[in-house]
Coordinates of C-alpha atoms in Angstrom, one line a residue:
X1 CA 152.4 10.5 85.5
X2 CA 151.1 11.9 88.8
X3 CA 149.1 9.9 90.6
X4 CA 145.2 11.1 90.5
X5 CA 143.9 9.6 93.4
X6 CA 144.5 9.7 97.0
X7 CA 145.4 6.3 98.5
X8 CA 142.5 7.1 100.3
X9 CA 140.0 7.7 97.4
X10 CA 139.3 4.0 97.2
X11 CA 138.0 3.6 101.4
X12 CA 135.9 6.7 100.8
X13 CA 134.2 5.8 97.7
X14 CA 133.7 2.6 99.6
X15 CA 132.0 4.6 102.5
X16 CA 129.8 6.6 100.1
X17 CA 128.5 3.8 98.7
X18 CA 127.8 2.2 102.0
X19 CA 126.4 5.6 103.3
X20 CA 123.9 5.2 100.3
X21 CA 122.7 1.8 100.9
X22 CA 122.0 2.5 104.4
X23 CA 119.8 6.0 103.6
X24 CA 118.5 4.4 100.9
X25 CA 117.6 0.7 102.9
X26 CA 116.7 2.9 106.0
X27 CA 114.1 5.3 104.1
X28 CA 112.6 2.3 102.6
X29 CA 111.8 1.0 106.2
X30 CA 110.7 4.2 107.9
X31 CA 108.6 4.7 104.6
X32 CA 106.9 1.2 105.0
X33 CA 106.7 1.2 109.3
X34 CA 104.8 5.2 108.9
X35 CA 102.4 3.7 106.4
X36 CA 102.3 1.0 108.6
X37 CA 101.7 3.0 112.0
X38 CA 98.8 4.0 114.1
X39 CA 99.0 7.8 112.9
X40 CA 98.7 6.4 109.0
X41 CA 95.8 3.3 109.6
X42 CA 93.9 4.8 112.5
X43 CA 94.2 2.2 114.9
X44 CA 93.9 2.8 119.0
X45 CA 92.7 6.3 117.7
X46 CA 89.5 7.3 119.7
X47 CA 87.9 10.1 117.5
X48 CA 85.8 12.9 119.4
X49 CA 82.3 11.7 119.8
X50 CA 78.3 13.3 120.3
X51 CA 78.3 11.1 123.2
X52 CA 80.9 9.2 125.3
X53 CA 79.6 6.0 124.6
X54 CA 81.2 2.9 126.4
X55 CA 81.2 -0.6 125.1
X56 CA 82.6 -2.0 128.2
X57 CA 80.0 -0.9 129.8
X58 CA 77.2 -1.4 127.8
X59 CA 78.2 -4.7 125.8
X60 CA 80.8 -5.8 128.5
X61 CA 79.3 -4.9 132.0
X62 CA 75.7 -5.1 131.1
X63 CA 76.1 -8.0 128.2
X64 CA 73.7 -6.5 125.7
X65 CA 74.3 -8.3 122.4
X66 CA 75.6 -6.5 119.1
X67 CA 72.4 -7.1 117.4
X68 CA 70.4 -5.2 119.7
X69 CA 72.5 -2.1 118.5
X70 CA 73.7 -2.9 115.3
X71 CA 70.5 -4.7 113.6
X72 CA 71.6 -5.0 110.3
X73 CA 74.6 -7.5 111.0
X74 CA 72.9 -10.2 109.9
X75 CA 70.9 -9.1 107.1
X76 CA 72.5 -6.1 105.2
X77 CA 75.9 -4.8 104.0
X78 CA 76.2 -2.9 106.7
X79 CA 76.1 -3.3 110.2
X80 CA 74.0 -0.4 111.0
X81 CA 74.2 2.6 113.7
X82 CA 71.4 2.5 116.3
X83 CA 68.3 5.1 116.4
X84 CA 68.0 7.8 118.8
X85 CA 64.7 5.5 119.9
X86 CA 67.3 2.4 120.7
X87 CA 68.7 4.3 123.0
X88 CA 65.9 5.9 124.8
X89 CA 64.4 2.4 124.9
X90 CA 66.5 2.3 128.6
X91 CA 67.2 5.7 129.0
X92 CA 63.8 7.3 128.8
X93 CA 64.0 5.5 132.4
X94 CA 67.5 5.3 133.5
X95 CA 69.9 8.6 133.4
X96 CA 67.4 10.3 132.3
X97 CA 68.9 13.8 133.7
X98 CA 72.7 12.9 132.8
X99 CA 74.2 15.8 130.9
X100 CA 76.2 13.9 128.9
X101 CA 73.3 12.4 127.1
X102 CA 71.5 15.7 126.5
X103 CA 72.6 14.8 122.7
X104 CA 70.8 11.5 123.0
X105 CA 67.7 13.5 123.9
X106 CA 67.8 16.4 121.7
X107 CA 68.5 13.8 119.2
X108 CA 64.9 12.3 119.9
X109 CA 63.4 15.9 120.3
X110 CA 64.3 16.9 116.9
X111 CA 64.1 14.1 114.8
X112 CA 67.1 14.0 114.1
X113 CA 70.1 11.0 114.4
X114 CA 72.9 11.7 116.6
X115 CA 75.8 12.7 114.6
X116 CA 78.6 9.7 115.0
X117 CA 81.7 9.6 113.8
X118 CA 82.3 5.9 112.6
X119 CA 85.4 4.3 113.5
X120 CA 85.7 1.0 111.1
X121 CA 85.7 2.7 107.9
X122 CA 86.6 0.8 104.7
X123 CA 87.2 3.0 101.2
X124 CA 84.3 3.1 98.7
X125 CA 86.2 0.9 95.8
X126 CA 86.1 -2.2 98.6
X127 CA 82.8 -4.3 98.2
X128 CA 81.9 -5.8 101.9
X129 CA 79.1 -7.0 103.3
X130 CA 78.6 -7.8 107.1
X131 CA 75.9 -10.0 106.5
X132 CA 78.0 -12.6 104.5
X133 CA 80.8 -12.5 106.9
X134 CA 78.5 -13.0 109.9
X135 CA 76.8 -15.9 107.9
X136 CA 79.9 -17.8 107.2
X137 CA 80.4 -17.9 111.1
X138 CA 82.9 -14.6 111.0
X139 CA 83.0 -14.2 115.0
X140 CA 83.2 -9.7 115.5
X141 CA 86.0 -9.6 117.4
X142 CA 88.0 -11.2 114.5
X143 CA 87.7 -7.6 113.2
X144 CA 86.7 -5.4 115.5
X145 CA 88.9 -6.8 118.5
X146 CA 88.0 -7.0 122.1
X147 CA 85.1 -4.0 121.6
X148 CA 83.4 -5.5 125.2
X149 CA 86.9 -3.9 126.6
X150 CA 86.5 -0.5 125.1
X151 CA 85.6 2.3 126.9
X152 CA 85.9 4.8 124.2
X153 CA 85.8 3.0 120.9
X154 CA 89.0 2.2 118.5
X155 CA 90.1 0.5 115.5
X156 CA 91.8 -2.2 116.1
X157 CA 92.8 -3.6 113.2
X158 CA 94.1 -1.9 110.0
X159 CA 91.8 -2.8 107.3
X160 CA 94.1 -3.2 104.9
X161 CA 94.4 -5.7 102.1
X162 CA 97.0 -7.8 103.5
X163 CA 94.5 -7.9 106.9
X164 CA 91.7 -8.7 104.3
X165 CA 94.1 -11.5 101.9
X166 CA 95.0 -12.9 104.9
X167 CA 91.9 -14.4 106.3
X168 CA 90.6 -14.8 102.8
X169 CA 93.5 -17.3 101.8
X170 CA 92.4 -19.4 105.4
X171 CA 89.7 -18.3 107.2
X172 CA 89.5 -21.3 109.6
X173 CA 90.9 -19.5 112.6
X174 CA 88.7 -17.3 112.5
X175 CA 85.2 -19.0 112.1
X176 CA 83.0 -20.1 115.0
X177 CA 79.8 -21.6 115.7
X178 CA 76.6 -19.2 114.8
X179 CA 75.6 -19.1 118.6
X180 CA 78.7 -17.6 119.4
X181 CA 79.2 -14.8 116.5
X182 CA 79.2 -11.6 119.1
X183 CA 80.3 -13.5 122.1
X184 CA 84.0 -11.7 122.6
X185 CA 85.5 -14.1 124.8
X186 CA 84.4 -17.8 122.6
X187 CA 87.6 -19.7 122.5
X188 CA 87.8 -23.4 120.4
X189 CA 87.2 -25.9 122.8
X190 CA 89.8 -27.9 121.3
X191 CA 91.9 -26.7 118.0
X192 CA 91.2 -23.7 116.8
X193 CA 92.0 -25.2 113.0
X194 CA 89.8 -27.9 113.4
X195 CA 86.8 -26.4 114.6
X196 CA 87.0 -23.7 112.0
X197 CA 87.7 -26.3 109.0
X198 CA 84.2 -28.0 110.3
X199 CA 82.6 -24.9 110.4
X200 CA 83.8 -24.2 106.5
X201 CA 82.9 -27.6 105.2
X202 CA 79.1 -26.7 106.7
X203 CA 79.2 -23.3 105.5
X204 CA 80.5 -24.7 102.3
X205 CA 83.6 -22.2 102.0
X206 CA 85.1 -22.5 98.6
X207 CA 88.8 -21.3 99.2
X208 CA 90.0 -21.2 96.3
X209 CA 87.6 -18.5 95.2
X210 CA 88.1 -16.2 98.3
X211 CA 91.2 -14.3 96.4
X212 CA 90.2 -13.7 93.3
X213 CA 90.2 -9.4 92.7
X214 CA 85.8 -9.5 92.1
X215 CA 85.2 -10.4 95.7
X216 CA 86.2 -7.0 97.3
X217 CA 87.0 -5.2 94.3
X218 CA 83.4 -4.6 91.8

């Protein structure tokens, strides 16, 4: 009986299936690193704004606190975008004549609140609240990075569940005293772990509750 198959036949069904496995392993990683990229969560993307607004200069160079901006930190879901008035508060006296803030006061001339387009931006099904995050001794910059470094604002982290789970299943490194909530450039004293463990026991953290689908999912 004739022989069917090259000698060769068994190194190149050997290769195809080899040739498979790597497309198939190497779309599954280029898949997973583009979801995972800056194009896909938005990160160190500066979107167009009203105004050029700086936080290195205002929060950085000049030191003015989050709160003064953002007043609803502490007491509301969300952090809040300042009024037309905030910012006329100093420049109703300072730059009063600087073209790029002819937004700011046409803004205040027509009543109307400066169109920004926000940055940190979580989807409507995830239930968050600043205010509880901020009380629990959640320092900003574990979210919002080094903002005091920004000239034109980014995202700096991805907001994404794993981000989220991460910090939920141990949230020590990442708490700090209440005096030092908006101060970018706190570091522990000490350990990092042990100052945040003290600051959980007096916050009374419940860990094992942080994970559970009903705390960002309602």
């Amino acid at each position: 009986m004739a022989q069917i198959f090259s000698p060769a036949a068994d190194t190149w069904l050997r290769m195809s299936l080899l040739a498979a496995l790597s497309i198939l392993a190497g779309g599954t990683v280029g898949i997973v690193g583009f979801a995972r990229s800056s194009y896909m969560t938005s990160t160190e993307f500066r979107p167009p704004q009203p105004v050029p607004f700086s936080h290195r200069h205002h929060a950085g160079e000049l030191g003015i606190d989050c709160r003064y901006c953002h007043s609803g930190v502490e007491t509301s879901r969300r952090a809040g975008l300042p009024p037309t008035e905030t910012c006329m508060t100093c420049h109703s006296q300072i730059w009063t004549n600087a073209s790029m803030l002819e937004p700011v006061r046409q803004s205040l001339a027509d009543h109307q609140p400066i169109p920004w387009t926000r940055v940190a931006k979580l989807p409507d099904y995830v239930f968050f609240r600043h205010d509880v995050h901020i009380a629990k001794g959640v320092g900003c910059e574990s979210c919002h990075g080094r903002i005091d470094q920004m000239a034109l604002t980014y995202r700096a982290e991805a907001f994404t569940m794993e981000f989220c789970l991460e910090c939920h299943r141990d949230p020590t490194p990442n708490l700090r005293p209440q005096d030092h909530i908006t101060d970018m450039a706190w570091k522990p004293a000490a350990d990092a772990r042990s100052e945040g463990e003290a600051a959980a026991a007096h916050e009374g953290i419940r860990f094992g509750e942080l994970t559970h689908c009903y705390v960002c999912h309602r």
